[in-house]
Amino acid sequence: APAAAGAALGAPELGAAGLTWAQAAAIPTPYFTAYRALNSTRRFAPGCAVLVHGASGAVGIAAVQLATRKGAFVVGTASSEAGRKAVIAAGANAAVGHGDAAALRAALAATGGRAGGAAAKPGFDVIVECLANANLGTDLTLLAHRGHVAVVGSRGAVEVNPRDLMSREASVAGVALAFATDADLAAMMADVGAWLRWTSAAGGASPLVGKSFEGLAGAAEAHREVLAHPGGAQGKLVLVLPPPAAAAGADAKAEDVDD
C-alpha cells in the first residue's frame, strides 16, 4: 500500500506531508473510495450538505475530510463518543450517534436555507452510506430534492419505500473502486493529492490510523477487528510487516487492511 500511495501521489509529497508508513497505507483504498462515492453525483459541490453514515471508519473519515475541503456542510455518524470526536477532528460540522434519531433530525434541520445550498428545504444532497442494510431506508427520507445516496458498504438485504425516492426524484448508486478506469484513478490521485497538500499546509487532519497489527501473525486479528470493531470503528486498520531479510535494517512497511 505505501508503494501504491507513493506511485499515486509521489513519495516526496508523502514525505513532505510528514506521513508515517502507516498513514501512507491508510490513503489509497479509503480515500479513492471516498472520492468515487462523493463524486458519483453532480450534487457534490461547494455549499452542499453531506451526511456520512459510518463516518469514523477509514472510508468515512476520508469522506469527511474530502467533503470539508470542498466546502460542504458535513454531518457524520459514529457509534462511540471517541468515534464522534474523531469525526469532528476530521472537519465535520456535526457528529451524532448512529441511533440518535433526535440529533440526526436536528442536523437535518440545520441543512435548510444554507448559503450556497441546492435547496431551501432541509435535506442532504449527498449521503455516503457505509452500512446500507441498516440505514438505506432511513437515508431516503433524509435526502434533499434530487439528493443522492452512494452505497460503499452493506452486510445484508434492506427494505426501502420507493415512494421516498419518487417524492424527491432521488437516486441511489453502488460504489466499487474495482471498476475505476485509468482516467478515474488519475482524477482520484489529483484530488487526494490536492487535499494532502491543502491539509498539510494548514496543519490540518491527517489520515487516521485506528490500530496497527504486527506481522502476518496479526492478520487474522486484524480481520476479526474489521468485522466486529468492538468499541466502534476509528480510522484505518494497518498491518505492519517487518522488512525482508535482504533489506535488514530498513524501516518496517505497512499494508492496509480493507475496512
PDB file of C-alpha atoms in Angstrom:
ATOM      1  CA  ALA A   1       0.000   0.000   0.000  1.00  0.00           C
ATOM      2  CA  PRO A   2       2.808   2.521   0.660  1.00  0.00           C
ATOM      3  CA  ALA A   3       4.139   1.762  -2.810  1.00  0.00           C
ATOM      4  CA  ALA A   4       0.675   2.378  -4.241  1.00  0.00           C
ATOM      5  CA  ALA A   5       0.399   5.649  -2.339  1.00  0.00           C
ATOM      6  CA  GLY A   6       3.855   6.686  -3.495  1.00  0.00           C
ATOM      7  CA  ALA A   7       3.040   5.864  -7.099  1.00  0.00           C
ATOM      8  CA  ALA A   8      -0.266   7.686  -6.867  1.00  0.00           C
ATOM      9  CA  LEU A   9       0.775  10.804  -5.036  1.00  0.00           C
ATOM     10  CA  GLY A  10       4.552  10.861  -5.174  1.00  0.00           C
ATOM     11  CA  ALA A  11       6.752   9.602  -2.355  1.00  0.00           C
ATOM     12  CA  PRO A  12       8.400  13.020  -1.850  1.00  0.00           C
ATOM     13  CA  GLU A  13       4.955  14.555  -1.445  1.00  0.00           C
ATOM     14  CA  LEU A  14       4.030  11.973   1.203  1.00  0.00           C
ATOM     15  CA  GLY A  15       7.303  12.615   2.989  1.00  0.00           C
ATOM     16  CA  ALA A  16       6.815  16.370   2.855  1.00  0.00           C
ATOM     17  CA  ALA A  17       3.420  15.883   4.484  1.00  0.00           C
ATOM     18  CA  GLY A  18       5.166  14.152   7.384  1.00  0.00           C
ATOM     19  CA  LEU A  19       3.258  10.889   6.963  1.00  0.00           C
ATOM     20  CA  THR A  20       4.362   7.656   8.570  1.00  0.00           C
ATOM     21  CA  TRP A  21       4.284   4.411   6.601  1.00  0.00           C
ATOM     22  CA  ALA A  22       1.081   3.506   8.437  1.00  0.00           C
ATOM     23  CA  GLN A  23      -0.574   6.785   7.444  1.00  0.00           C
ATOM     24  CA  ALA A  24       0.558   6.314   3.849  1.00  0.00           C
ATOM     25  CA  ALA A  25      -1.019   2.854   3.884  1.00  0.00           C
ATOM     26  CA  ALA A  26      -4.280   4.460   5.006  1.00  0.00           C
ATOM     27  CA  ILE A  27      -4.584   6.578   1.857  1.00  0.00           C
ATOM     28  CA  PRO A  28      -5.236   4.569  -1.351  1.00  0.00           C
ATOM     29  CA  THR A  29      -8.327   2.398  -0.769  1.00  0.00           C
ATOM     30  CA  PRO A  30     -10.205   4.621   1.717  1.00  0.00           C
ATOM     31  CA  TYR A  31      -9.549   7.992   0.058  1.00  0.00           C
ATOM     32  CA  PHE A  32     -10.045   6.794  -3.508  1.00  0.00           C
ATOM     33  CA  THR A  33     -13.291   5.062  -2.487  1.00  0.00           C
ATOM     34  CA  ALA A  34     -14.487   8.199  -0.672  1.00  0.00           C
ATOM     35  CA  TYR A  35     -13.642  10.342  -3.705  1.00  0.00           C
ATOM     36  CA  ARG A  36     -15.538   7.971  -6.006  1.00  0.00           C
ATOM     37  CA  ALA A  37     -18.574   7.987  -3.697  1.00  0.00           C
ATOM     38  CA  LEU A  38     -18.749  11.766  -3.302  1.00  0.00           C
ATOM     39  CA  ASN A  39     -18.225  12.410  -6.996  1.00  0.00           C
ATOM     40  CA  SER A  40     -20.806   9.851  -8.122  1.00  0.00           C
ATOM     41  CA  THR A  41     -23.228  12.790  -8.366  1.00  0.00           C
ATOM     42  CA  ARG A  42     -23.041  16.375  -9.597  1.00  0.00           C
ATOM     43  CA  ARG A  43     -24.784  17.392  -6.385  1.00  0.00           C
ATOM     44  CA  PHE A  44     -21.381  17.260  -4.672  1.00  0.00           C
ATOM     45  CA  ALA A  45     -20.395  20.917  -4.894  1.00  0.00           C
ATOM     46  CA  PRO A  46     -19.349  23.761  -2.595  1.00  0.00           C
ATOM     47  CA  GLY A  47     -22.139  24.557  -0.139  1.00  0.00           C
ATOM     48  CA  CYS A  48     -23.875  21.196  -0.483  1.00  0.00           C
ATOM     49  CA  ALA A  49     -24.921  19.135   2.555  1.00  0.00           C
ATOM     50  CA  VAL A  50     -23.232  15.766   3.043  1.00  0.00           C
ATOM     51  CA  LEU A  51     -24.135  13.014   5.503  1.00  0.00           C
ATOM     52  CA  VAL A  52     -21.565  10.273   6.086  1.00  0.00           C
ATOM     53  CA  HIS A  53     -23.051   7.222   7.773  1.00  0.00           C
ATOM     54  CA  GLY A  54     -20.239   5.352   9.494  1.00  0.00           C
ATOM     55  CA  ALA A  55     -18.019   8.414   9.487  1.00  0.00           C
ATOM     56  CA  SER A  56     -15.416   7.207  11.980  1.00  0.00           C
ATOM     57  CA  GLY A  57     -14.214   4.301   9.819  1.00  0.00           C
ATOM     58  CA  ALA A  58     -11.461   4.571   7.226  1.00  0.00           C
ATOM     59  CA  VAL A  59     -13.683   5.464   4.252  1.00  0.00           C
ATOM     60  CA  GLY A  60     -15.926   7.610   6.457  1.00  0.00           C
ATOM     61  CA  ILE A  61     -13.069   9.728   7.808  1.00  0.00           C
ATOM     62  CA  ALA A  62     -11.733  10.168   4.265  1.00  0.00           C
ATOM     63  CA  ALA A  63     -15.182  11.248   3.028  1.00  0.00           C
ATOM     64  CA  VAL A  64     -15.490  13.805   5.833  1.00  0.00           C
ATOM     65  CA  GLN A  65     -12.059  15.243   5.077  1.00  0.00           C
ATOM     66  CA  LEU A  66     -12.570  15.461   1.306  1.00  0.00           C
ATOM     67  CA  ALA A  67     -16.059  16.945   1.690  1.00  0.00           C
ATOM     68  CA  THR A  68     -14.782  19.518   4.179  1.00  0.00           C
ATOM     69  CA  ARG A  69     -12.150  20.697   1.717  1.00  0.00           C
ATOM     70  CA  LYS A  70     -14.894  21.005  -0.925  1.00  0.00           C
ATOM     71  CA  GLY A  71     -16.717  23.474   1.318  1.00  0.00           C
ATOM     72  CA  ALA A  72     -19.636  21.197   2.150  1.00  0.00           C
ATOM     73  CA  PHE A  73     -21.742  21.212   5.307  1.00  0.00           C
ATOM     74  CA  VAL A  74     -20.793  17.807   6.729  1.00  0.00           C
ATOM     75  CA  VAL A  75     -22.542  15.618   9.287  1.00  0.00           C
ATOM     76  CA  GLY A  76     -21.130  12.252  10.319  1.00  0.00           C
ATOM     77  CA  THR A  77     -22.489   9.389  12.393  1.00  0.00           C
ATOM     78  CA  ALA A  78     -20.458   7.149  14.696  1.00  0.00           C
ATOM     79  CA  SER A  79     -21.354   4.594  17.352  1.00  0.00           C
ATOM     80  CA  SER A  80     -18.966   5.738  20.101  1.00  0.00           C
ATOM     81  CA  GLU A  81     -18.077   9.030  21.745  1.00  0.00           C
ATOM     82  CA  ALA A  82     -14.450   8.544  20.710  1.00  0.00           C
ATOM     83  CA  GLY A  83     -15.580   7.962  17.136  1.00  0.00           C
ATOM     84  CA  ARG A  84     -17.672  11.127  17.137  1.00  0.00           C
ATOM     85  CA  LYS A  85     -14.715  13.129  18.445  1.00  0.00           C
ATOM     86  CA  ALA A  86     -12.623  11.725  15.588  1.00  0.00           C
ATOM     87  CA  VAL A  87     -15.303  12.792  13.091  1.00  0.00           C
ATOM     88  CA  ILE A  88     -15.292  16.367  14.425  1.00  0.00           C
ATOM     89  CA  ALA A  89     -11.477  16.398  14.386  1.00  0.00           C
ATOM     90  CA  ALA A  90     -11.643  15.366  10.709  1.00  0.00           C
ATOM     91  CA  GLY A  91     -13.604  18.540   9.966  1.00  0.00           C
ATOM     92  CA  ALA A  92     -17.302  17.643  10.240  1.00  0.00           C
ATOM     93  CA  ASN A  93     -19.741  20.349  11.305  1.00  0.00           C
ATOM     94  CA  ALA A  94     -21.604  17.860  13.496  1.00  0.00           C
ATOM     95  CA  ALA A  95     -21.291  14.257  14.664  1.00  0.00           C
ATOM     96  CA  VAL A  96     -24.189  12.207  16.006  1.00  0.00           C
ATOM     97  CA  GLY A  97     -24.761   8.674  17.255  1.00  0.00           C
ATOM     98  CA  HIS A  98     -25.972   6.013  14.834  1.00  0.00           C
ATOM     99  CA  GLY A  99     -29.210   5.526  16.708  1.00  0.00           C
ATOM    100  CA  ASP A 100     -29.750   9.092  17.890  1.00  0.00           C
ATOM    101  CA  ALA A 101     -32.783   9.993  15.780  1.00  0.00           C
ATOM    102  CA  ALA A 102     -33.361  13.329  17.540  1.00  0.00           C
ATOM    103  CA  ALA A 103     -29.784  14.503  16.959  1.00  0.00           C
ATOM    104  CA  LEU A 104     -29.899  13.387  13.333  1.00  0.00           C
ATOM    105  CA  ARG A 105     -33.140  15.293  12.763  1.00  0.00           C
ATOM    106  CA  ALA A 106     -31.589  18.377  14.355  1.00  0.00           C
ATOM    107  CA  ALA A 107     -28.622  18.064  11.983  1.00  0.00           C
ATOM    108  CA  LEU A 108     -31.058  17.630   9.101  1.00  0.00           C
ATOM    109  CA  ALA A 109     -32.888  20.815  10.111  1.00  0.00           C
ATOM    110  CA  ALA A 110     -29.571  22.682  10.017  1.00  0.00           C
ATOM    111  CA  THR A 111     -29.243  21.927   6.287  1.00  0.00           C
ATOM    112  CA  GLY A 112     -32.251  24.096   5.421  1.00  0.00           C
ATOM    113  CA  GLY A 113     -31.633  27.513   3.863  1.00  0.00           C
ATOM    114  CA  ARG A 114     -27.851  27.200   3.972  1.00  0.00           C
ATOM    115  CA  ALA A 115     -25.896  29.700   1.885  1.00  0.00           C
ATOM    116  CA  GLY A 116     -24.938  28.267  -1.468  1.00  0.00           C
ATOM    117  CA  GLY A 117     -27.015  25.144  -0.893  1.00  0.00           C
ATOM    118  CA  ALA A 118     -29.044  23.468  -3.582  1.00  0.00           C
ATOM    119  CA  ALA A 119     -32.349  23.774  -1.721  1.00  0.00           C
ATOM    120  CA  ALA A 120     -34.051  25.968   0.867  1.00  0.00           C
ATOM    121  CA  LYS A 121     -35.786  22.985   2.485  1.00  0.00           C
ATOM    122  CA  PRO A 122     -33.845  20.688   4.839  1.00  0.00           C
ATOM    123  CA  GLY A 123     -32.205  17.696   3.212  1.00  0.00           C
ATOM    124  CA  PHE A 124     -28.828  16.171   2.397  1.00  0.00           C
ATOM    125  CA  ASP A 125     -27.591  16.492  -1.160  1.00  0.00           C
ATOM    126  CA  VAL A 126     -25.219  13.547  -0.810  1.00  0.00           C
ATOM    127  CA  ILE A 127     -25.200  10.625   1.636  1.00  0.00           C
ATOM    128  CA  VAL A 128     -22.178   8.324   1.787  1.00  0.00           C
ATOM    129  CA  GLU A 129     -23.539   5.065   3.185  1.00  0.00           C
ATOM    130  CA  CYS A 130     -21.141   2.563   4.751  1.00  0.00           C
ATOM    131  CA  LEU A 131     -23.797   0.138   6.096  1.00  0.00           C
ATOM    132  CA  ALA A 132     -26.733   0.206   3.716  1.00  0.00           C
ATOM    133  CA  ASN A 133     -28.536  -2.810   5.189  1.00  0.00           C
ATOM    134  CA  ALA A 134     -29.027  -0.843   8.424  1.00  0.00           C
ATOM    135  CA  ASN A 135     -29.551   2.690   7.115  1.00  0.00           C
ATOM    136  CA  LEU A 136     -30.692   2.897   3.487  1.00  0.00           C
ATOM    137  CA  GLY A 137     -34.414   3.058   4.253  1.00  0.00           C
ATOM    138  CA  THR A 138     -33.858   6.000   6.599  1.00  0.00           C
ATOM    139  CA  ASP A 139     -31.348   7.627   4.238  1.00  0.00           C
ATOM    140  CA  LEU A 140     -34.014   8.098   1.585  1.00  0.00           C
ATOM    141  CA  THR A 141     -36.130  10.160   3.994  1.00  0.00           C
ATOM    142  CA  LEU A 142     -33.204  12.499   4.717  1.00  0.00           C
ATOM    143  CA  LEU A 143     -32.433  13.479   1.136  1.00  0.00           C
ATOM    144  CA  ALA A 144     -32.981  16.859  -0.460  1.00  0.00           C
ATOM    145  CA  HIS A 145     -34.777  17.127  -3.786  1.00  0.00           C
ATOM    146  CA  ARG A 146     -32.697  15.142  -6.293  1.00  0.00           C
ATOM    147  CA  GLY A 147     -30.399  14.067  -3.499  1.00  0.00           C
ATOM    148  CA  HIS A 148     -28.144  11.057  -3.938  1.00  0.00           C
ATOM    149  CA  VAL A 149     -27.040   8.085  -1.832  1.00  0.00           C
ATOM    150  CA  ALA A 150     -23.664   6.483  -2.623  1.00  0.00           C
ATOM    151  CA  VAL A 151     -23.523   2.976  -1.146  1.00  0.00           C
ATOM    152  CA  VAL A 152     -19.989   1.890  -0.270  1.00  0.00           C
ATOM    153  CA  GLY A 153     -20.818  -0.888   2.194  1.00  0.00           C
ATOM    154  CA  SER A 154     -23.570  -3.341   3.142  1.00  0.00           C
ATOM    155  CA  ARG A 155     -23.795  -6.599   5.057  1.00  0.00           C
ATOM    156  CA  GLY A 156     -27.209  -7.836   4.011  1.00  0.00           C
ATOM    157  CA  ALA A 157     -30.591  -7.061   2.499  1.00  0.00           C
ATOM    158  CA  VAL A 158     -32.679  -3.978   3.186  1.00  0.00           C
ATOM    159  CA  GLU A 159     -36.259  -2.928   2.538  1.00  0.00           C
ATOM    160  CA  VAL A 160     -36.933   0.568   1.189  1.00  0.00           C
ATOM    161  CA  ASN A 161     -40.019   2.528   0.197  1.00  0.00           C
ATOM    162  CA  PRO A 162     -39.754   3.555  -3.489  1.00  0.00           C
ATOM    163  CA  ARG A 163     -42.067   6.488  -2.761  1.00  0.00           C
ATOM    164  CA  ASP A 164     -39.268   8.091  -0.740  1.00  0.00           C
ATOM    165  CA  LEU A 165     -37.218   8.117  -3.939  1.00  0.00           C
ATOM    166  CA  MET A 166     -40.086   9.269  -6.136  1.00  0.00           C
ATOM    167  CA  SER A 167     -41.140  12.142  -3.882  1.00  0.00           C
ATOM    168  CA  ARG A 168     -37.617  13.573  -4.016  1.00  0.00           C
ATOM    169  CA  GLU A 169     -36.603  12.490  -7.525  1.00  0.00           C
ATOM    170  CA  ALA A 170     -33.658  10.991  -5.673  1.00  0.00           C
ATOM    171  CA  SER A 171     -31.082   8.402  -6.712  1.00  0.00           C
ATOM    172  CA  VAL A 172     -29.054   5.570  -5.209  1.00  0.00           C
ATOM    173  CA  ALA A 173     -25.864   4.147  -6.685  1.00  0.00           C
ATOM    174  CA  GLY A 174     -23.419   1.474  -5.641  1.00  0.00           C
ATOM    175  CA  VAL A 175     -19.725   2.342  -5.475  1.00  0.00           C
ATOM    176  CA  ALA A 176     -16.918  -0.125  -6.165  1.00  0.00           C
ATOM    177  CA  LEU A 177     -13.336   1.027  -6.561  1.00  0.00           C
ATOM    178  CA  ALA A 178     -12.537  -2.036  -8.688  1.00  0.00           C
ATOM    179  CA  PHE A 179     -14.428  -0.509 -11.628  1.00  0.00           C
ATOM    180  CA  ALA A 180     -12.359   2.686 -11.714  1.00  0.00           C
ATOM    181  CA  THR A 181     -10.813   3.425 -15.110  1.00  0.00           C
ATOM    182  CA  ASP A 182      -7.365   4.885 -15.660  1.00  0.00           C
ATOM    183  CA  ALA A 183      -8.999   8.287 -16.097  1.00  0.00           C
ATOM    184  CA  ASP A 184     -10.923   7.804 -12.842  1.00  0.00           C
ATOM    185  CA  LEU A 185      -7.725   6.877 -10.998  1.00  0.00           C
ATOM    186  CA  ALA A 186      -5.928   9.915 -12.381  1.00  0.00           C
ATOM    187  CA  ALA A 187      -8.722  12.167 -11.105  1.00  0.00           C
ATOM    188  CA  MET A 188      -8.645  10.479  -7.689  1.00  0.00           C
ATOM    189  CA  MET A 189      -4.892  10.854  -7.421  1.00  0.00           C
ATOM    190  CA  ALA A 190      -5.065  14.538  -8.348  1.00  0.00           C
ATOM    191  CA  ASP A 191      -7.850  15.331  -5.885  1.00  0.00           C
ATOM    192  CA  VAL A 192      -6.453  13.359  -2.968  1.00  0.00           C
ATOM    193  CA  GLY A 193      -3.014  14.814  -3.642  1.00  0.00           C
ATOM    194  CA  ALA A 194      -4.518  18.308  -3.581  1.00  0.00           C
ATOM    195  CA  TRP A 195      -6.257  17.514  -0.284  1.00  0.00           C
ATOM    196  CA  LEU A 196      -2.980  16.227   1.180  1.00  0.00           C
ATOM    197  CA  ARG A 197      -1.129  19.424   0.214  1.00  0.00           C
ATOM    198  CA  TRP A 198      -4.006  21.570   1.497  1.00  0.00           C
ATOM    199  CA  THR A 199      -4.300  19.883   4.877  1.00  0.00           C
ATOM    200  CA  SER A 200      -0.522  19.693   5.316  1.00  0.00           C
ATOM    201  CA  ALA A 201      -0.108  23.408   4.625  1.00  0.00           C
ATOM    202  CA  ALA A 202      -2.913  24.231   7.048  1.00  0.00           C
ATOM    203  CA  GLY A 203      -1.649  21.895   9.757  1.00  0.00           C
ATOM    204  CA  GLY A 204      -4.961  20.055   9.489  1.00  0.00           C
ATOM    205  CA  ALA A 205      -6.147  16.467   9.792  1.00  0.00           C
ATOM    206  CA  SER A 206      -4.040  13.578   8.519  1.00  0.00           C
ATOM    207  CA  PRO A 207      -5.105  10.048   7.550  1.00  0.00           C
ATOM    208  CA  LEU A 208      -6.353   8.415  10.756  1.00  0.00           C
ATOM    209  CA  VAL A 209      -4.789   5.083  11.728  1.00  0.00           C
ATOM    210  CA  GLY A 210      -7.008   3.332  14.248  1.00  0.00           C
ATOM    211  CA  LYS A 211      -4.985   0.246  15.121  1.00  0.00           C
ATOM    212  CA  SER A 212      -1.787  -1.388  13.895  1.00  0.00           C
ATOM    213  CA  PHE A 213      -1.160  -5.140  13.913  1.00  0.00           C
ATOM    214  CA  GLU A 214       2.337  -6.607  13.845  1.00  0.00           C
ATOM    215  CA  GLY A 215       3.427  -9.139  11.223  1.00  0.00           C
ATOM    216  CA  LEU A 216       1.455 -11.774   9.332  1.00  0.00           C
ATOM    217  CA  ALA A 217       0.510 -13.287  12.676  1.00  0.00           C
ATOM    218  CA  GLY A 218      -1.618 -10.201  13.259  1.00  0.00           C
ATOM    219  CA  ALA A 219      -3.602 -10.581  10.011  1.00  0.00           C
ATOM    220  CA  ALA A 220      -6.307 -12.817  11.492  1.00  0.00           C
ATOM    221  CA  GLU A 221      -6.809 -10.476  14.434  1.00  0.00           C
ATOM    222  CA  ALA A 222      -6.994  -7.512  12.061  1.00  0.00           C
ATOM    223  CA  HIS A 223      -9.751  -9.131  10.012  1.00  0.00           C
ATOM    224  CA  ARG A 224     -11.689 -10.029  13.149  1.00  0.00           C
ATOM    225  CA  GLU A 225     -11.456  -6.349  14.095  1.00  0.00           C
ATOM    226  CA  VAL A 226     -12.836  -5.368  10.670  1.00  0.00           C
ATOM    227  CA  LEU A 227     -15.956  -7.459  11.271  1.00  0.00           C
ATOM    228  CA  ALA A 228     -16.528  -6.772  14.961  1.00  0.00           C
ATOM    229  CA  HIS A 229     -14.757  -3.435  15.699  1.00  0.00           C
ATOM    230  CA  PRO A 230     -15.672  -3.564  19.393  1.00  0.00           C
ATOM    231  CA  GLY A 231     -15.938  -0.054  20.756  1.00  0.00           C
ATOM    232  CA  GLY A 232     -16.691   1.331  17.304  1.00  0.00           C
ATOM    233  CA  ALA A 233     -14.589   1.914  14.205  1.00  0.00           C
ATOM    234  CA  GLN A 234     -11.920   4.603  14.377  1.00  0.00           C
ATOM    235  CA  GLY A 235      -9.837   5.079  11.269  1.00  0.00           C
ATOM    236  CA  LYS A 236      -7.833   2.608   9.221  1.00  0.00           C
ATOM    237  CA  LEU A 237      -6.541  -0.756  10.381  1.00  0.00           C
ATOM    238  CA  VAL A 238      -2.946  -1.332   9.301  1.00  0.00           C
ATOM    239  CA  LEU A 239      -0.799  -4.460   9.189  1.00  0.00           C
ATOM    240  CA  VAL A 240       2.864  -3.648   9.870  1.00  0.00           C
ATOM    241  CA  LEU A 241       5.283  -6.075   8.207  1.00  0.00           C
ATOM    242  CA  PRO A 242       8.990  -6.419   9.014  1.00  0.00           C
ATOM    243  CA  PRO A 243      11.456  -5.712   6.193  1.00  0.00           C
ATOM    244  CA  PRO A 244      12.641  -8.733   4.168  1.00  0.00           C
ATOM    245  CA  ALA A 245      15.923 -10.330   5.193  1.00  0.00           C
ATOM    246  CA  ALA A 246      17.612  -8.851   2.136  1.00  0.00           C
ATOM    247  CA  ALA A 247      16.756  -5.387   3.378  1.00  0.00           C
ATOM    248  CA  ALA A 248      17.643  -5.820   7.014  1.00  0.00           C
ATOM    249  CA  GLY A 249      17.804  -2.513   8.782  1.00  0.00           C
ATOM    250  CA  ALA A 250      15.214  -0.884   6.526  1.00  0.00           C
ATOM    251  CA  ASP A 251      12.141   0.686   8.025  1.00  0.00           C
ATOM    252  CA  ALA A 252       9.143  -1.570   8.561  1.00  0.00           C
ATOM    253  CA  LYS A 253       6.488  -1.281   5.877  1.00  0.00           C
ATOM    254  CA  ALA A 254       2.740  -1.148   6.351  1.00  0.00           C
ATOM    255  CA  GLU A 255      -0.108  -2.696   4.415  1.00  0.00           C
ATOM    256  CA  ASP A 256      -3.718  -1.607   4.617  1.00  0.00           C
ATOM    257  CA  VAL A 257      -6.493  -3.941   5.751  1.00  0.00           C
ATOM    258  CA  ASP A 258      -9.780  -3.264   3.955  1.00  0.00           C
ATOM    259  CA  ASP A 259     -12.365  -1.966   6.409  1.00  0.00           C
TER     260      ASP A 259
END
